[in-house]
Amino acid sequence: MTTGTAAGVEELRERMVRELVERGAVVGPMVAAAFRAVPRHRFAPEVPPEEVYGAPEAIFTKRTDDGRAVSSVSAPWLHARMLEAARLAPGMRVLEIGSGGCNAALLAELVGPAGVVTSLDIDPDITGRARQLLDETGYQRVRVRTGDGALPLTDAPVGGWDRIIVTAGSADLPEAWFDQLADGGRLVVPLRFRGLSRTFAFARDGGQLRSDTTIVSGFLAMRGESADAPRVVRLADEDVRLVVDERQPCDEPALRAAFSTARRELWTGVRLTGSEGLLPRLDVWLAGAVAPYGRLRASRTAAERGLVGWVLGTGAAAIWSDSSLAYLALRTAPDHTDPFELGVIAHGPDREHLGLALADEVIRWNATARHQGDPEVRAHRRGDPALPTGVVIDKPSVRLTIG
């Protein structure tokens, strides 16, 4: 049987749903039914159906002239987890920011004929393509609009959107999302902060948003008014870099000089088994506990040359002062009772103090938060008098706290 036949495609789709259920990405029957109904392969017609239904990562559908990807169809597991986190129901009014067609079709299935789905993108080529594919697959009821997702939508429903689903990486939570989210509404958004990228499902709590779901994921960055690239500080040319968000101050020449000095290693005694998935939680927790905070990223060449300790591909939590730098590292546990031990590597004249400060926070996380699940991220409007003390992450439109 060839997968180009209708029967072959149906088999691929059913296999995809079974796998999503098995891995826990699909939980409820409504989301499973939506995935069975939407002809996913029709939204990436240039790609073989086997790849569309089995893709572990996104399928890129548009690139710029210089090869940079600007639009994609997300991997099935990520579509599923975001839809589950949105907690959609029939009759809801949903705004999707970042068009492509496939996710909008899934949303249309979940809210049903009585619901409203509007898909918005800044690129007219992308919205034109989405409109054509949605029409061809029978989802004419999805409204497609061209515009900047960070700005208010003029035809938003009275009372606001029940759900706003963002499918592009955002460096901010624009005021328009606060203003046009209904009371009791939910915002699902891939958010970049402190060099991290996480998809959060936020529930509206009066004038604040509180996260209750965190998904480790990456998205193509938003374009338009809210676009904001991080600063990259090169500590050792292209091999070792410090990613700095939110315009946190750092003295690049001083940190380069510090990184060239001898290292100080401090090991915390905090162990990881390798199967707990705790490092992503620790990364977010540290972002709300220490400042300044960024991500140290290193190439394989840097590790082979001994420039850095054991740093994963997603980078390592890093803090710095005017003249010194410290970052999180791993090593094989010396007594072999657990696979890994967490530690800190520090450079510069203040390396002892800075290294101990980061190590102490890791030990505090292990004692107080290790078994508490994902940290809660709260988004506060500017000027919110209820803003707690502690580390505050300032964005152009909101202030974030983590705890």
CSV table of C-alpha atoms in Angstrom, one decimal:
chain,number,residue,atom,x,y,z
A,1,MET,CA,0.0,0.0,0.0
A,2,THR,CA,1.4,3.4,-0.9
A,3,THR,CA,0.9,6.2,1.6
A,4,GLY,CA,-0.2,8.5,-1.2
A,5,THR,CA,-3.5,6.8,-1.3
A,6,ALA,CA,-6.4,7.9,0.9
A,7,ALA,CA,-6.2,4.6,2.9
A,8,GLY,CA,-2.4,5.1,3.3
A,9,VAL,CA,-2.9,8.7,4.6
A,10,GLU,CA,-5.6,7.6,7.0
A,11,GLU,CA,-3.3,4.9,8.4
A,12,LEU,CA,-0.5,7.5,8.9
A,13,ARG,CA,-2.9,9.8,10.7
A,14,GLU,CA,-4.2,7.1,13.0
A,15,ARG,CA,-0.7,6.0,13.8
A,16,MET,CA,0.2,9.6,14.6
A,17,VAL,CA,-2.7,9.9,17.0
A,18,ARG,CA,-1.9,6.6,18.7
A,19,GLU,CA,1.7,7.7,19.2
A,20,LEU,CA,0.6,11.1,20.6
A,21,VAL,CA,-1.7,9.4,23.1
A,22,GLU,CA,1.1,7.0,24.1
A,23,ARG,CA,3.6,9.8,24.8
A,24,GLY,CA,1.0,11.8,26.7
A,25,ALA,CA,0.8,14.7,24.3
A,26,VAL,CA,-2.9,14.0,23.6
A,27,VAL,CA,-4.9,13.4,26.7
A,28,GLY,CA,-8.5,14.2,26.0
A,29,PRO,CA,-10.9,12.7,23.4
A,30,MET,CA,-11.7,16.1,21.8
A,31,VAL,CA,-8.0,16.8,20.9
A,32,ALA,CA,-7.7,13.2,19.6
A,33,ALA,CA,-10.8,13.6,17.5
A,34,ALA,CA,-9.4,16.9,16.1
A,35,PHE,CA,-6.2,15.3,15.0
A,36,ARG,CA,-8.1,12.5,13.3
A,37,ALA,CA,-10.3,15.0,11.4
A,38,VAL,CA,-7.7,17.4,10.1
A,39,PRO,CA,-5.8,16.3,6.9
A,40,ARG,CA,-2.4,17.5,8.2
A,41,HIS,CA,-0.6,16.6,5.0
A,42,ARG,CA,-2.7,19.0,3.0
A,43,PHE,CA,-1.0,21.9,4.9
A,44,ALA,CA,2.5,20.9,3.8
A,45,PRO,CA,1.8,19.6,0.3
A,46,GLU,CA,5.4,19.9,-0.8
A,47,VAL,CA,6.4,17.3,1.8
A,48,PRO,CA,5.7,13.5,1.7
A,49,PRO,CA,2.8,12.5,4.0
A,50,GLU,CA,5.1,10.1,5.9
A,51,GLU,CA,7.2,13.0,7.0
A,52,VAL,CA,4.3,15.3,7.7
A,53,TYR,CA,2.6,12.8,10.1
A,54,GLY,CA,5.8,11.5,11.6
A,55,ALA,CA,7.9,14.7,11.9
A,56,PRO,CA,9.6,15.0,15.3
A,57,GLU,CA,10.2,18.7,14.7
A,58,ALA,CA,8.7,21.5,12.7
A,59,ILE,CA,8.3,21.4,8.9
A,60,PHE,CA,9.4,24.8,7.4
A,61,THR,CA,7.0,26.2,4.8
A,62,LYS,CA,8.6,29.5,4.0
A,63,ARG,CA,12.1,30.9,4.0
A,64,THR,CA,13.5,34.3,3.2
A,65,ASP,CA,15.9,34.9,0.3
A,66,ASP,CA,18.9,34.3,2.6
A,67,GLY,CA,17.4,31.0,3.8
A,68,ARG,CA,16.0,32.1,7.1
A,69,ALA,CA,12.9,30.2,8.1
A,70,VAL,CA,9.8,32.4,8.8
A,71,SER,CA,6.9,30.0,8.8
A,72,SER,CA,6.4,26.3,9.6
A,73,VAL,CA,4.0,23.6,10.6
A,74,SER,CA,4.8,22.6,14.2
A,75,ALA,CA,5.5,19.1,15.1
A,76,PRO,CA,2.4,17.0,16.0
A,77,TRP,CA,3.4,16.6,19.7
A,78,LEU,CA,3.8,20.4,20.1
A,79,HIS,CA,0.5,21.1,18.4
A,80,ALA,CA,-1.1,18.6,20.7
A,81,ARG,CA,0.4,19.8,24.0
A,82,MET,CA,-0.5,23.4,23.2
A,83,LEU,CA,-4.1,22.5,22.4
A,84,GLU,CA,-4.4,20.5,25.5
A,85,ALA,CA,-2.9,23.4,27.6
A,86,ALA,CA,-5.5,25.8,26.0
A,87,ARG,CA,-8.4,23.8,27.4
A,88,LEU,CA,-10.7,24.6,24.5
A,89,ALA,CA,-14.4,24.0,24.4
A,90,PRO,CA,-17.2,24.3,21.7
A,91,GLY,CA,-18.4,27.8,21.1
A,92,MET,CA,-15.2,29.6,22.2
A,93,ARG,CA,-13.8,32.6,20.4
A,94,VAL,CA,-10.1,32.0,19.6
A,95,LEU,CA,-7.3,34.2,18.2
A,96,GLU,CA,-4.4,32.5,16.7
A,97,ILE,CA,-1.3,34.7,16.2
A,98,GLY,CA,1.0,33.1,13.6
A,99,SER,CA,-0.7,31.5,10.6
A,100,GLY,CA,-0.1,28.4,8.7
A,101,GLY,CA,-3.5,26.8,8.4
A,102,CYS,CA,-3.0,23.4,10.2
A,103,ASN,CA,-3.3,24.7,13.7
A,104,ALA,CA,-6.3,26.9,12.8
A,105,ALA,CA,-8.0,23.9,11.4
A,106,LEU,CA,-7.4,22.0,14.6
A,107,LEU,CA,-8.8,24.9,16.5
A,108,ALA,CA,-11.9,25.0,14.3
A,109,GLU,CA,-12.5,21.4,15.1
A,110,LEU,CA,-12.3,22.0,18.8
A,111,VAL,CA,-14.5,25.1,19.0
A,112,GLY,CA,-17.0,23.7,16.5
A,113,PRO,CA,-19.4,25.5,14.2
A,114,ALA,CA,-20.6,27.8,17.0
A,115,GLY,CA,-17.1,28.9,17.8
A,116,VAL,CA,-15.0,31.6,16.1
A,117,VAL,CA,-11.3,31.1,15.0
A,118,THR,CA,-9.3,34.1,13.6
A,119,SER,CA,-5.8,33.4,12.4
A,120,LEU,CA,-3.5,36.4,12.2
A,121,ASP,CA,-0.1,36.9,10.6
A,122,ILE,CA,2.1,39.8,9.7
A,123,ASP,CA,3.2,38.3,6.3
A,124,PRO,CA,0.6,38.5,3.5
A,125,ASP,CA,2.3,35.6,1.7
A,126,ILE,CA,1.7,33.4,4.8
A,127,THR,CA,-1.9,34.5,5.3
A,128,GLY,CA,-2.6,34.1,1.5
A,129,ARG,CA,-1.3,30.5,1.6
A,130,ALA,CA,-3.2,29.7,4.8
A,131,ARG,CA,-6.4,31.1,3.3
A,132,GLN,CA,-6.0,28.9,0.2
A,133,LEU,CA,-5.2,25.7,2.2
A,134,LEU,CA,-8.0,26.2,4.7
A,135,ASP,CA,-10.5,26.7,1.8
A,136,GLU,CA,-9.2,23.6,0.0
A,137,THR,CA,-9.6,21.5,3.1
A,138,GLY,CA,-13.1,22.7,4.0
A,139,TYR,CA,-12.3,25.2,6.8
A,140,GLN,CA,-13.8,28.3,5.2
A,141,ARG,CA,-15.2,29.3,8.5
A,142,VAL,CA,-11.8,30.2,9.8
A,143,ARG,CA,-11.2,33.9,9.5
A,144,VAL,CA,-7.7,34.9,8.2
A,145,ARG,CA,-6.3,38.4,8.8
A,146,THR,CA,-3.0,40.1,7.9
A,147,GLY,CA,-1.5,42.3,10.6
A,148,ASP,CA,0.9,42.7,13.5
A,149,GLY,CA,-0.1,40.3,16.3
A,150,ALA,CA,1.3,42.7,18.9
A,151,LEU,CA,-1.4,45.3,18.0
A,152,PRO,CA,-5.1,45.3,18.9
A,153,LEU,CA,-7.3,43.6,16.4
A,154,THR,CA,-10.1,45.9,15.3
A,155,ASP,CA,-12.7,43.2,14.9
A,156,ALA,CA,-12.0,41.4,18.2
A,157,PRO,CA,-15.3,40.1,19.8
A,158,VAL,CA,-17.0,42.1,22.5
A,159,GLY,CA,-15.8,40.9,25.9
A,160,GLY,CA,-12.5,39.7,24.4
A,161,TRP,CA,-11.1,36.4,23.1
A,162,ASP,CA,-11.7,33.3,25.2
A,163,ARG,CA,-8.3,32.0,24.1
A,164,ILE,CA,-5.3,33.5,22.4
A,165,ILE,CA,-2.9,31.0,21.0
A,166,VAL,CA,0.5,32.3,19.8
A,167,THR,CA,2.5,30.1,17.4
A,168,ALA,CA,5.6,32.3,17.1
A,169,GLY,CA,8.3,33.0,19.7
A,170,SER,CA,7.6,36.2,21.5
A,171,ALA,CA,10.0,38.4,23.6
A,172,ASP,CA,7.1,40.2,25.2
A,173,LEU,CA,3.4,40.0,26.3
A,174,PRO,CA,2.0,43.0,24.5
A,175,GLU,CA,-0.7,45.1,26.1
A,176,ALA,CA,-3.2,44.1,23.4
A,177,TRP,CA,-3.1,40.5,24.6
A,178,PHE,CA,-4.0,41.7,28.1
A,179,ASP,CA,-6.7,44.1,26.8
A,180,GLN,CA,-8.3,41.6,24.4
A,181,LEU,CA,-8.3,38.5,26.6
A,182,ALA,CA,-11.6,37.8,28.1
A,183,ASP,CA,-12.1,37.4,31.9
A,184,GLY,CA,-11.3,33.8,32.6
A,185,GLY,CA,-9.5,33.5,29.3
A,186,ARG,CA,-6.2,31.7,28.6
A,187,LEU,CA,-3.1,32.7,26.7
A,188,VAL,CA,-0.8,30.1,25.3
A,189,VAL,CA,2.5,31.6,24.1
A,190,PRO,CA,6.1,30.7,23.4
A,191,LEU,CA,7.9,33.3,25.5
A,192,ARG,CA,11.6,34.1,25.5
A,193,PHE,CA,13.1,35.5,28.7
A,194,ARG,CA,16.6,35.5,30.2
A,195,GLY,CA,17.8,33.6,27.2
A,196,LEU,CA,15.3,30.8,27.8
A,197,SER,CA,12.4,29.7,25.5
A,198,ARG,CA,9.4,28.1,27.1
A,199,THR,CA,5.7,27.8,26.0
A,200,PHE,CA,3.5,28.8,28.8
A,201,ALA,CA,-0.3,28.5,29.2
A,202,PHE,CA,-1.4,31.5,31.3
A,203,ALA,CA,-4.7,31.8,33.0
A,204,ARG,CA,-6.1,35.3,33.6
A,205,ASP,CA,-6.3,36.2,37.2
A,206,GLY,CA,-7.7,39.8,37.4
A,207,GLY,CA,-5.0,42.1,36.1
A,208,GLN,CA,-2.4,39.4,36.1
A,209,LEU,CA,-1.6,36.3,34.2
A,210,ARG,CA,-0.4,33.1,36.0
A,211,SER,CA,1.1,30.1,34.3
A,212,ASP,CA,-0.1,26.6,35.0
A,213,THR,CA,1.5,24.7,32.1
A,214,THR,CA,5.1,24.8,30.9
A,215,ILE,CA,6.3,23.2,27.6
A,216,VAL,CA,10.0,23.1,26.6
A,217,SER,CA,9.9,24.1,23.0
A,218,GLY,CA,11.3,26.4,20.4
A,219,PHE,CA,9.5,28.6,17.8
A,220,LEU,CA,10.4,30.9,15.0
A,221,ALA,CA,10.6,34.4,16.3
A,222,MET,CA,7.8,36.9,15.9
A,223,ARG,CA,8.2,39.8,13.5
A,224,GLY,CA,6.8,43.3,13.9
A,225,GLU,CA,6.5,45.7,16.7
A,226,SER,CA,7.3,43.2,19.5
A,227,ALA,CA,10.4,41.7,17.8
A,228,ASP,CA,13.4,42.0,20.0
A,229,ALA,CA,16.6,39.9,19.5
A,230,PRO,CA,18.8,39.1,22.5
A,231,ARG,CA,22.4,40.4,22.9
A,232,VAL,CA,25.1,37.9,22.2
A,233,VAL,CA,28.4,38.4,24.1
A,234,ARG,CA,31.2,36.4,22.5
A,235,LEU,CA,33.5,35.2,25.3
A,236,ALA,CA,35.7,33.0,23.0
A,237,ASP,CA,34.9,34.1,19.5
A,238,GLU,CA,32.1,31.9,18.1
A,239,ASP,CA,32.8,28.9,20.4
A,240,VAL,CA,31.5,30.3,23.7
A,241,ARG,CA,28.7,32.9,23.9
A,242,LEU,CA,26.7,34.5,26.6
A,243,VAL,CA,23.0,35.2,25.6
A,244,VAL,CA,21.7,38.3,27.4
A,245,ASP,CA,18.0,39.3,27.2
A,246,GLU,CA,16.0,42.3,28.6
A,247,ARG,CA,19.0,44.6,28.1
A,248,GLN,CA,20.6,43.5,31.3
A,249,PRO,CA,23.9,45.4,31.7
A,250,CYS,CA,27.2,43.5,31.0
A,251,ASP,CA,30.7,44.7,30.2
A,252,GLU,CA,31.7,42.5,27.2
A,253,PRO,CA,35.4,43.3,27.3
A,254,ALA,CA,35.6,42.6,31.0
A,255,LEU,CA,33.7,39.3,30.7
A,256,ARG,CA,35.9,38.2,27.8
A,257,ALA,CA,39.0,38.9,29.9
A,258,ALA,CA,37.5,37.1,32.9
A,259,PHE,CA,36.7,34.0,30.8
A,260,SER,CA,40.3,33.8,29.7
A,261,THR,CA,41.5,33.4,33.3
A,262,ALA,CA,41.7,30.2,35.4
A,263,ARG,CA,38.5,28.5,36.4
A,264,ARG,CA,37.2,27.7,39.8
A,265,GLU,CA,35.0,24.6,40.1
A,266,LEU,CA,32.5,24.1,42.9
A,267,TRP,CA,30.4,21.0,43.2
A,268,THR,CA,27.1,21.1,45.0
A,269,GLY,CA,26.3,17.5,45.9
A,270,VAL,CA,23.0,17.9,44.1
A,271,ARG,CA,22.5,14.7,42.0
A,272,LEU,CA,20.4,14.1,38.8
A,273,THR,CA,19.4,10.7,37.4
A,274,GLY,CA,19.2,11.9,33.8
A,275,SER,CA,15.6,10.7,33.5
A,276,GLU,CA,13.8,13.2,35.8
A,277,GLY,CA,13.7,16.1,33.3
A,278,LEU,CA,14.6,18.5,36.2
A,279,LEU,CA,17.2,20.7,34.4
A,280,PRO,CA,14.5,22.7,32.5
A,281,ARG,CA,12.7,23.4,35.7
A,282,LEU,CA,15.9,24.5,37.5
A,283,ASP,CA,16.7,26.8,34.6
A,284,VAL,CA,13.4,28.6,34.9
A,285,TRP,CA,13.6,28.7,38.8
A,286,LEU,CA,17.0,30.2,38.7
A,287,ALA,CA,15.8,32.9,36.2
A,288,GLY,CA,13.5,34.0,39.0
A,289,ALA,CA,16.0,33.7,41.8
A,290,VAL,CA,19.2,35.4,40.6
A,291,ALA,CA,20.0,38.5,38.5
A,292,PRO,CA,21.6,39.2,36.1
A,293,TYR,CA,20.9,35.8,34.5
A,294,GLY,CA,21.6,34.6,30.9
A,295,ARG,CA,22.6,31.5,29.1
A,296,LEU,CA,26.1,30.3,28.3
A,297,ARG,CA,26.2,28.5,25.0
A,298,ALA,CA,29.2,26.6,23.7
A,299,SER,CA,30.1,24.6,20.6
A,300,ARG,CA,31.3,21.1,20.7
A,301,THR,CA,34.7,22.4,19.7
A,302,ALA,CA,34.8,24.5,22.8
A,303,ALA,CA,34.1,21.4,25.0
A,304,GLU,CA,36.8,19.4,23.1
A,305,ARG,CA,39.3,22.2,23.7
A,306,GLY,CA,38.5,22.3,27.4
A,307,LEU,CA,37.2,25.9,27.2
A,308,VAL,CA,34.0,25.0,29.1
A,309,GLY,CA,32.8,22.3,31.4
A,310,TRP,CA,30.0,20.0,30.5
A,311,VAL,CA,27.4,22.3,28.9
A,312,LEU,CA,24.3,20.9,27.2
A,313,GLY,CA,23.2,22.0,23.7
A,314,THR,CA,20.5,24.2,25.2
A,315,GLY,CA,23.1,26.1,27.1
A,316,ALA,CA,23.7,26.6,30.8
A,317,ALA,CA,22.4,29.1,33.4
A,318,ALA,CA,24.9,31.9,33.9
A,319,ILE,CA,25.3,34.9,36.2
A,320,TRP,CA,27.9,37.7,36.1
A,321,SER,CA,29.3,40.8,37.8
A,322,ASP,CA,31.3,43.7,36.5
A,323,SER,CA,34.4,41.5,36.1
A,324,SER,CA,33.5,37.8,36.7
A,325,LEU,CA,31.2,35.1,35.3
A,326,ALA,CA,29.8,31.8,36.7
A,327,TYR,CA,27.8,29.1,35.0
A,328,LEU,CA,26.1,25.8,35.8
A,329,ALA,CA,27.9,22.6,34.8
A,330,LEU,CA,27.5,18.8,35.0
A,331,ARG,CA,29.9,16.0,35.8
A,332,THR,CA,29.6,12.3,36.2
A,333,ALA,CA,28.9,11.7,39.9
A,334,PRO,CA,32.3,10.7,41.5
A,335,ASP,CA,30.8,7.8,43.6
A,336,HIS,CA,28.6,6.6,40.6
A,337,THR,CA,25.5,6.4,42.8
A,338,ASP,CA,23.7,8.7,40.4
A,339,PRO,CA,24.7,9.5,36.9
A,340,PHE,CA,25.3,13.3,37.3
A,341,GLU,CA,26.2,16.0,39.8
A,342,LEU,CA,25.4,19.7,39.4
A,343,GLY,CA,28.2,22.2,39.9
A,344,VAL,CA,29.4,25.7,39.1
A,345,ILE,CA,32.4,26.9,37.1
A,346,ALA,CA,33.5,30.5,37.7
A,347,HIS,CA,36.0,32.8,36.1
A,348,GLY,CA,37.4,36.2,37.0
A,349,PRO,CA,38.7,38.0,40.2
A,350,ASP,CA,35.3,37.6,41.9
A,351,ARG,CA,35.0,33.9,40.9
A,352,GLU,CA,34.9,32.5,44.5
A,353,HIS,CA,32.0,34.7,45.7
A,354,LEU,CA,30.1,34.5,42.4
A,355,GLY,CA,30.5,30.7,42.1
A,356,LEU,CA,29.3,30.2,45.7
A,357,ALA,CA,26.3,32.4,45.1
A,358,LEU,CA,25.1,30.3,42.2
A,359,ALA,CA,25.9,27.0,43.9
A,360,ASP,CA,23.9,28.1,47.0
A,361,GLU,CA,20.9,28.8,44.8
A,362,VAL,CA,21.1,25.3,43.3
A,363,ILE,CA,21.3,23.8,46.8
A,364,ARG,CA,18.3,25.9,47.9
A,365,TRP,CA,16.3,24.8,44.8
A,366,ASN,CA,17.1,21.2,45.7
A,367,ALA,CA,15.9,21.6,49.2
A,368,THR,CA,12.8,23.7,48.6
A,369,ALA,CA,11.6,23.4,45.0
A,370,ARG,CA,12.9,20.2,43.4
A,371,HIS,CA,9.7,18.3,43.9
A,372,GLN,CA,7.2,21.2,43.5
A,373,GLY,CA,6.7,20.9,39.7
A,374,ASP,CA,7.2,23.7,37.2
A,375,PRO,CA,7.7,27.1,38.7
A,376,GLU,CA,4.8,29.5,38.3
A,377,VAL,CA,5.5,32.5,36.1
A,378,ARG,CA,3.4,35.6,36.7
A,379,ALA,CA,2.9,38.4,34.2
A,380,HIS,CA,2.1,41.8,35.8
A,381,ARG,CA,1.0,44.9,34.0
A,382,ARG,CA,3.3,47.9,34.3
A,383,GLY,CA,2.5,49.8,37.4
A,384,ASP,CA,0.9,46.8,39.2
A,385,PRO,CA,1.0,47.7,42.9
A,386,ALA,CA,0.8,44.0,43.8
A,387,LEU,CA,4.3,43.3,42.3
A,388,PRO,CA,6.2,41.3,44.9
A,389,THR,CA,9.7,41.9,46.0
A,390,GLY,CA,12.6,39.9,44.6
A,391,VAL,CA,13.9,39.4,41.1
A,392,VAL,CA,11.7,41.1,38.5
A,393,ILE,CA,12.1,40.5,34.7
A,394,ASP,CA,11.3,43.7,32.9
A,395,LYS,CA,9.7,43.4,29.4
A,396,PRO,CA,8.6,46.3,27.3
A,397,SER,CA,4.9,45.7,28.2
A,398,VAL,CA,4.9,43.6,31.3
A,399,ARG,CA,7.0,42.6,34.3
A,400,LEU,CA,7.6,38.9,35.1
A,401,THR,CA,8.1,37.2,38.4
A,402,ILE,CA,8.9,33.5,39.0
A,403,GLY,CA,8.2,31.5,42.1
